[in-house]
């Protein structure tokens, strides 16, 4: 089935150790998003891509970066994870102006 | 600024009807979405409103009043599996693809 796939489902990293989360899609959507969601909070948009055009939210920390090498793949890099970065990271895709399809998320723990 | 308000928690009984309200104040408006999110899982799409009125889809209906900045999600014939968080999200502009999410309403359905 066409879908949005995130790997891994659970990721544990150490304080300060770089980590990369991955997302792939078979929907051929031109927009891809990364959201951060902490417990009982709203998903918070970190970045989104319209094709290769990168859009960074003003309040996204510099510690977070993203890459989209092609239509299907998108990566979230956390350069130096802190304890406050422990959260669920949600990847989503859409056509322009249409609904978002979410992946199953990566739950990040920082020790 | 952008603001989306929902009640934090609601409870209801199996078989009953529940209405979850959402009010929004955003710089623009280009559609409102409702998503369902079970604990530890990704949000799944429920409904989309861009024009005023009621959209019905099986047991779920969603209503929008753009002049009042108001929407509600109506769930009928509640089932235990409907226990989840319900997220209201607004696309705040015509020239952006991003969705702004509310913090969600956690619904508990009791037998």
Coordinates of C-alpha atoms in Angstrom, one line a residue:
Chain A
X1 CA 0.0 0.0 0.0
X2 CA 1.1 3.5 -0.6
X3 CA 2.2 5.1 2.6
X4 CA 4.5 7.2 4.7
X5 CA 7.2 5.2 6.5
X6 CA 9.3 6.3 9.4
X7 CA 12.2 4.4 10.8
X8 CA 13.0 3.5 13.4
X9 CA 9.8 3.4 15.5
X10 CA 11.8 4.0 18.7
X11 CA 15.2 5.7 18.8
X12 CA 17.4 6.0 21.9
X13 CA 20.3 8.4 21.8
X14 CA 22.7 9.9 24.3
X15 CA 22.9 13.5 25.3
X16 CA 24.9 15.3 22.7
X17 CA 25.2 12.4 20.3
X18 CA 23.9 13.3 16.8
X19 CA 20.9 11.3 15.6
X20 CA 19.1 11.1 12.2
X21 CA 15.5 10.1 11.8
X22 CA 14.3 9.0 8.4
X23 CA 11.0 9.2 6.4
X24 CA 10.0 7.8 3.1
X25 CA 6.9 8.0 1.0
X26 CA 5.3 6.2 -1.9
X27 CA 2.5 8.7 -2.4
X28 CA 4.5 11.0 -4.7
X29 CA 3.4 14.0 -2.7
X30 CA 5.4 17.2 -3.3
X31 CA 5.1 18.5 0.3
X32 CA 6.9 16.8 3.2
X33 CA 6.7 18.0 6.8
X34 CA 8.5 17.3 10.1
X35 CA 6.5 17.8 13.3
X36 CA 7.7 17.5 16.9
X37 CA 5.1 16.4 19.4
X38 CA 5.6 16.2 23.2
X39 CA 3.3 14.4 25.6
X40 CA -0.2 16.0 25.7
X41 CA 0.9 18.8 23.4
X42 CA 0.0 19.8 19.8
X43 CA 2.3 18.7 17.0
X44 CA 4.7 21.6 16.4
X45 CA 5.9 22.2 12.8
X46 CA 9.7 22.2 12.6
X47 CA 10.1 22.4 8.8
X48 CA 8.4 21.6 5.5
X49 CA 9.5 21.2 1.9
X50 CA 7.6 22.1 -1.2
X51 CA 9.5 19.9 -3.6
X52 CA 13.1 21.0 -2.9
X53 CA 12.2 24.4 -1.4
X54 CA 13.0 24.3 2.3
X55 CA 10.8 26.2 4.8
X56 CA 12.1 26.6 8.3
X57 CA 9.9 27.7 11.1
X58 CA 11.2 30.8 12.8
X59 CA 11.3 29.1 16.3
X60 CA 12.9 25.8 15.2
X61 CA 16.2 25.5 17.0
X62 CA 19.4 25.5 15.0
X63 CA 20.1 22.1 16.5
X64 CA 17.6 20.7 14.1
X65 CA 18.3 20.3 10.4
X66 CA 16.7 18.5 7.5
X67 CA 17.5 17.1 4.1
X68 CA 15.4 16.0 1.2
X69 CA 17.6 14.3 -1.3
X70 CA 14.7 13.4 -3.6
X71 CA 10.9 13.3 -3.7
X72 CA 10.6 10.1 -1.7
X73 CA 13.0 10.7 1.2
X74 CA 13.3 13.2 4.0
X75 CA 15.7 13.2 7.0
X76 CA 15.7 15.0 10.3
X77 CA 19.1 15.5 11.8
X78 CA 19.5 16.5 15.5
X79 CA 23.1 17.7 15.9
X80 CA 23.4 17.7 19.6
X81 CA 20.2 16.2 21.3
X82 CA 19.3 17.6 24.7
X83 CA 16.9 16.1 27.2
X84 CA 14.3 18.6 26.0
X85 CA 14.4 17.1 22.5
X86 CA 12.8 13.8 23.7
X87 CA 9.5 13.7 21.8
X88 CA 7.6 11.9 19.1
X89 CA 8.8 13.1 15.7
X90 CA 6.1 12.9 13.0
X91 CA 6.7 13.0 9.3
X92 CA 3.8 13.9 7.0
X93 CA 3.2 14.4 3.3
X94 CA 0.6 16.0 1.2
X95 CA -0.2 17.4 -2.2
X96 CA -0.5 21.2 -2.2
X97 CA -3.6 22.4 -0.3
X98 CA -4.7 18.8 0.5
X99 CA -4.8 16.7 3.7
X100 CA -1.7 15.5 5.4
X101 CA -0.8 11.8 5.6
X102 CA 1.3 11.0 8.7
X103 CA 3.8 8.3 9.2
X104 CA 3.7 6.2 12.4
X105 CA 6.2 8.5 14.1
X106 CA 9.6 8.0 15.8
X107 CA 9.6 8.2 19.5
X108 CA 13.0 9.7 20.5
X109 CA 14.5 9.1 24.0
X110 CA 17.6 11.1 25.1
X111 CA 19.6 9.5 27.9
Chain B
X1 CA -0.5 35.4 16.4
X2 CA -2.1 32.1 15.6
X3 CA -4.3 30.5 18.2
X4 CA -6.4 27.3 18.2
X5 CA -8.4 26.4 21.3
X6 CA -10.1 23.1 22.2
X7 CA -11.2 21.6 25.5
X8 CA -8.5 19.5 27.1
X9 CA -10.6 16.5 28.1
X10 CA -14.1 15.2 27.6
X11 CA -15.9 12.0 28.7
X12 CA -18.9 10.2 27.3
X13 CA -20.7 6.9 27.4
X14 CA -20.7 4.2 24.8
X15 CA -23.6 4.7 22.3
X16 CA -23.9 8.4 23.1
X17 CA -23.2 11.5 21.0
X18 CA -20.4 14.0 21.8
X19 CA -19.5 17.3 20.3
X20 CA -15.9 18.6 20.4
X21 CA -15.5 22.3 19.8
X22 CA -12.7 24.2 18.2
X23 CA -12.2 28.0 18.0
X24 CA -9.4 29.6 16.0
X25 CA -7.9 33.0 15.5
X26 CA -5.4 32.9 12.6
X27 CA -4.0 35.5 10.2
X28 CA -5.8 33.8 7.3
X29 CA -7.9 30.7 6.6
X30 CA -7.7 28.1 3.9
X31 CA -9.3 25.1 5.5
X32 CA -9.8 23.3 8.8
X33 CA -9.0 19.6 9.5
X34 CA -9.9 17.2 12.2
X35 CA -7.5 14.3 13.0
X36 CA -7.8 11.4 15.4
X37 CA -4.8 10.3 17.4
X38 CA -4.6 7.3 19.6
X39 CA -2.0 7.3 22.3
X40 CA 1.5 6.7 21.0
X41 CA 0.3 6.7 17.4
X42 CA 0.3 9.1 14.5
X43 CA -2.7 11.3 13.7
X44 CA -5.2 9.9 11.1
X45 CA -7.4 12.2 9.0
X46 CA -11.1 12.4 9.8
X47 CA -12.5 15.4 8.0
X48 CA -11.9 18.7 6.1
X49 CA -14.0 21.8 5.9
X50 CA -13.2 24.9 3.8
X51 CA -16.7 26.3 3.3
X52 CA -19.3 27.0 6.0
X53 CA -21.6 24.1 6.8
X54 CA -21.8 20.5 7.9
X55 CA -19.8 17.7 6.3
X56 CA -21.0 14.2 7.2
X57 CA -19.0 11.0 7.0
X58 CA -20.6 8.0 8.6
X59 CA -20.6 8.4 12.4
X60 CA -18.5 11.5 12.2
X61 CA -19.6 15.0 11.1
X62 CA -17.7 18.3 11.1
X63 CA -19.2 21.8 11.1
X64 CA -17.5 25.1 10.2
X65 CA -18.5 28.8 10.6
X66 CA -15.7 31.0 9.2
X67 CA -17.3 34.2 10.4
X68 CA -17.2 32.9 14.0
X69 CA -13.8 31.2 13.7
X70 CA -15.6 28.0 15.0
X71 CA -15.8 24.4 14.2
X72 CA -17.0 21.3 15.9
X73 CA -16.6 17.5 15.4
X74 CA -19.7 15.4 16.2
X75 CA -19.3 11.8 17.0
X76 CA -22.4 9.6 17.0
X77 CA -23.0 6.1 18.4
X78 CA -19.8 6.3 20.4
X79 CA -17.7 3.1 20.6
X80 CA -14.9 2.3 23.0
X81 CA -12.4 2.5 20.2
X82 CA -13.3 6.2 19.8
X83 CA -11.3 6.9 23.0
X84 CA -8.5 9.0 21.6
X85 CA -7.3 12.6 21.2
X86 CA -9.0 14.7 18.5
X87 CA -6.9 17.4 17.0
X88 CA -8.2 20.5 15.2
X89 CA -5.8 22.0 12.7
X90 CA -6.0 25.1 10.5
X91 CA -4.3 25.9 7.2
X92 CA -3.8 29.6 7.9
X93 CA -3.0 31.0 4.5
X94 CA -3.5 30.5 0.8
X95 CA 0.3 30.6 0.1
X96 CA 1.4 28.1 2.7
X97 CA 1.1 24.4 3.0
X98 CA 1.5 24.2 6.7
X99 CA -1.1 23.1 9.2
X100 CA -1.3 24.7 12.7
X101 CA -2.6 22.2 15.3
X102 CA -4.5 22.7 18.5
X103 CA -3.4 20.8 21.6
X104 CA -6.2 18.3 21.1
X105 CA -9.2 17.1 23.1
X106 CA -8.7 13.8 24.9
X107 CA -12.0 11.9 24.7
X108 CA -12.6 8.9 27.1
X109 CA -15.5 6.7 26.3
X110 CA -16.9 4.6 29.1
X111 CA -19.1 1.5 28.9

